[in-house]
PDB file of C-alpha atoms in Angstrom:
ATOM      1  CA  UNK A 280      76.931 131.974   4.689  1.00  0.00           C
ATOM      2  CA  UNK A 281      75.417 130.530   8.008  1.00  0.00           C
ATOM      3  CA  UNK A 282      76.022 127.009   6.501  1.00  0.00           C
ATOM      4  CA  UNK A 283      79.429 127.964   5.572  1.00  0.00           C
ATOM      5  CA  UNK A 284      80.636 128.950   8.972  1.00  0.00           C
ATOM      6  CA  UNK A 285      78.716 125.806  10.522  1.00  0.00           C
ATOM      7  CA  UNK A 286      80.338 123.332   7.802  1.00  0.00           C
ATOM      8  CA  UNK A 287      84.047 125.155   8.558  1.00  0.00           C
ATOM      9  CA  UNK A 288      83.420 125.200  12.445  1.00  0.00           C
ATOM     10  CA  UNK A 289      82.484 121.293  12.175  1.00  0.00           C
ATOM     11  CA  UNK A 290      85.206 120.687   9.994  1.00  0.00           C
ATOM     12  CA  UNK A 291      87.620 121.386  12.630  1.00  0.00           C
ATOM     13  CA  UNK A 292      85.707 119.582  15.300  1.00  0.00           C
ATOM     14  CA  UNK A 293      85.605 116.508  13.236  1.00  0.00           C
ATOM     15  CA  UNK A 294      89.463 115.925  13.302  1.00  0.00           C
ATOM     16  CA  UNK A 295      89.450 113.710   9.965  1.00  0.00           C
ATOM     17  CA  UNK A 296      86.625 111.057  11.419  1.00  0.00           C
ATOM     18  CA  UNK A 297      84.006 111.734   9.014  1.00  0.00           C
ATOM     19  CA  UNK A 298      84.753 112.234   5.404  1.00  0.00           C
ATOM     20  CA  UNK A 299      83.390 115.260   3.799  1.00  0.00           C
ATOM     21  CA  UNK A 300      80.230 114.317   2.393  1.00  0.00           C
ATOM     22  CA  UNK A 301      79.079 112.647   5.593  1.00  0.00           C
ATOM     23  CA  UNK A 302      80.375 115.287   8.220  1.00  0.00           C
ATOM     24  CA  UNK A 303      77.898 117.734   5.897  1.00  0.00           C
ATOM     25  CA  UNK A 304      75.255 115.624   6.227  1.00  0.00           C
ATOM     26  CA  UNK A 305      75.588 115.366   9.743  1.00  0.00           C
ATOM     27  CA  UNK A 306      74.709 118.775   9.625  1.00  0.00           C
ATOM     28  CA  UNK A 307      72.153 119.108   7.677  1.00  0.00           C
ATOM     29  CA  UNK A 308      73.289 119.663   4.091  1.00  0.00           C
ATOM     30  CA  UNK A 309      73.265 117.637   0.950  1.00  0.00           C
ATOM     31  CA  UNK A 310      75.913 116.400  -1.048  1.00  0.00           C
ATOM     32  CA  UNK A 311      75.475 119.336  -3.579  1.00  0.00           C
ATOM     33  CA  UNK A 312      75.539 121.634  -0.843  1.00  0.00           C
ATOM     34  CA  UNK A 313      78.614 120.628   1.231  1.00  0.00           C
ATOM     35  CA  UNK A 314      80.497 120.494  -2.568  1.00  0.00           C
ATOM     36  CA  UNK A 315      79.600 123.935  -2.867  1.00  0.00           C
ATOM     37  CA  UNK A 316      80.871 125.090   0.415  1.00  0.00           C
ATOM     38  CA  UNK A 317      84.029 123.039  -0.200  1.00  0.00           C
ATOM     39  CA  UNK A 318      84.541 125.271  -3.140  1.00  0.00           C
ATOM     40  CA  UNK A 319      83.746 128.012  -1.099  1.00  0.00           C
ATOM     41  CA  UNK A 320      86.372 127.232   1.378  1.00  0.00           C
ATOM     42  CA  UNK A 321      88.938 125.870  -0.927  1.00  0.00           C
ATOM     43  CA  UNK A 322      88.975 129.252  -2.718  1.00  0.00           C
ATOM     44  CA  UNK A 323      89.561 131.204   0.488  1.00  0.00           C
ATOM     45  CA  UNK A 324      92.231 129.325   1.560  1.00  0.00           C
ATOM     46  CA  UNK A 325      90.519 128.599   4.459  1.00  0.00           C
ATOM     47  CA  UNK A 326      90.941 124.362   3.582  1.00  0.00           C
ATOM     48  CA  UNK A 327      93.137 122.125   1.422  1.00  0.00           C
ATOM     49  CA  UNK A 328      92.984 118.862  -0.240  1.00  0.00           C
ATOM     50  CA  UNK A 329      95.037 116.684   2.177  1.00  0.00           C
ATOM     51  CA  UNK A 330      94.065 113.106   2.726  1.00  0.00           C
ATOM     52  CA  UNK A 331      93.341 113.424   6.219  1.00  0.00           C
ATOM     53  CA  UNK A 332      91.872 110.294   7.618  1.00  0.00           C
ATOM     54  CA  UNK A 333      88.342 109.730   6.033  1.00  0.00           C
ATOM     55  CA  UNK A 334      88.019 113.579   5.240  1.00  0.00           C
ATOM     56  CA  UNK A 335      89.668 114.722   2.341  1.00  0.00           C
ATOM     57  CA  UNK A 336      90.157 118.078   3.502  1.00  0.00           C
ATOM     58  CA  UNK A 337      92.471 119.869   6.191  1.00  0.00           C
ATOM     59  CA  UNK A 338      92.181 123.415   7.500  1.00  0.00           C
ATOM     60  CA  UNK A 339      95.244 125.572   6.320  1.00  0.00           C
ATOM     61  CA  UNK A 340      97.902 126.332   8.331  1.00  0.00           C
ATOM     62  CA  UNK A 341      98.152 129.890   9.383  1.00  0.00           C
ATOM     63  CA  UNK A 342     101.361 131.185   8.705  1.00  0.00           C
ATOM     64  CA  UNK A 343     102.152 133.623  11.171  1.00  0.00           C
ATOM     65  CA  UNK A 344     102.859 137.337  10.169  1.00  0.00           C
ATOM     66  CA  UNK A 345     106.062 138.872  11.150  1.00  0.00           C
ATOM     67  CA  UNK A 346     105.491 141.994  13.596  1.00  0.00           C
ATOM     68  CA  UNK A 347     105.592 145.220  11.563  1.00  0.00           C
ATOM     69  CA  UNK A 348     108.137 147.106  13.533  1.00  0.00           C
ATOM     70  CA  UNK A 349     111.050 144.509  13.199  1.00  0.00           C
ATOM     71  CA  UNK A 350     111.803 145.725  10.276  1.00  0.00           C
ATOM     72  CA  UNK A 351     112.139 149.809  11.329  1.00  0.00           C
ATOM     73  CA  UNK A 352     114.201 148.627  14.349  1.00  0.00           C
ATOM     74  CA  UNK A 353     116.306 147.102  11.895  1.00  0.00           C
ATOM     75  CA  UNK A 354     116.689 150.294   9.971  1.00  0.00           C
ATOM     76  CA  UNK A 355     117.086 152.845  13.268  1.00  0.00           C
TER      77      UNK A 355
END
């Protein structure tokens, strides 16, 4: 999990310089590693595949949640 969060938090720091493999070796991890932690990532929607530069992935775009009370004051 520590690798995870390190991989995801260099991910965004990387900005698309360093393709994927690379940007995980640059921390420490081998290719088998990184691949795994894509996986990881990809199937919490925390990344997508998006040809972003060198690096094939992208962090997802947060869509924002509408606040919970619009909706009653709607109905008052």
């Amino acid at each position: 999990m520590e690798n995870k969060e390190k991989y995801y938090k260099a991910l965004i720091e990387n900005d698309g310089q360093l393709n994927e493999i690379d940007l995980g070796e640059k921390i420490g991890l081998n290719e088998d590693e990184t691949n795994e932690i894509i996986v990881q990532l990809l199937s919490e929607h925390k990344i997508e595949y998006a040809e972003n530069r060198a690096c094939n992935y992208s962090l997802m775009k947060r869509v924002r949640k509408k606040n919970k009370f619009s909706v009653n004051a709607h109905l008052s």
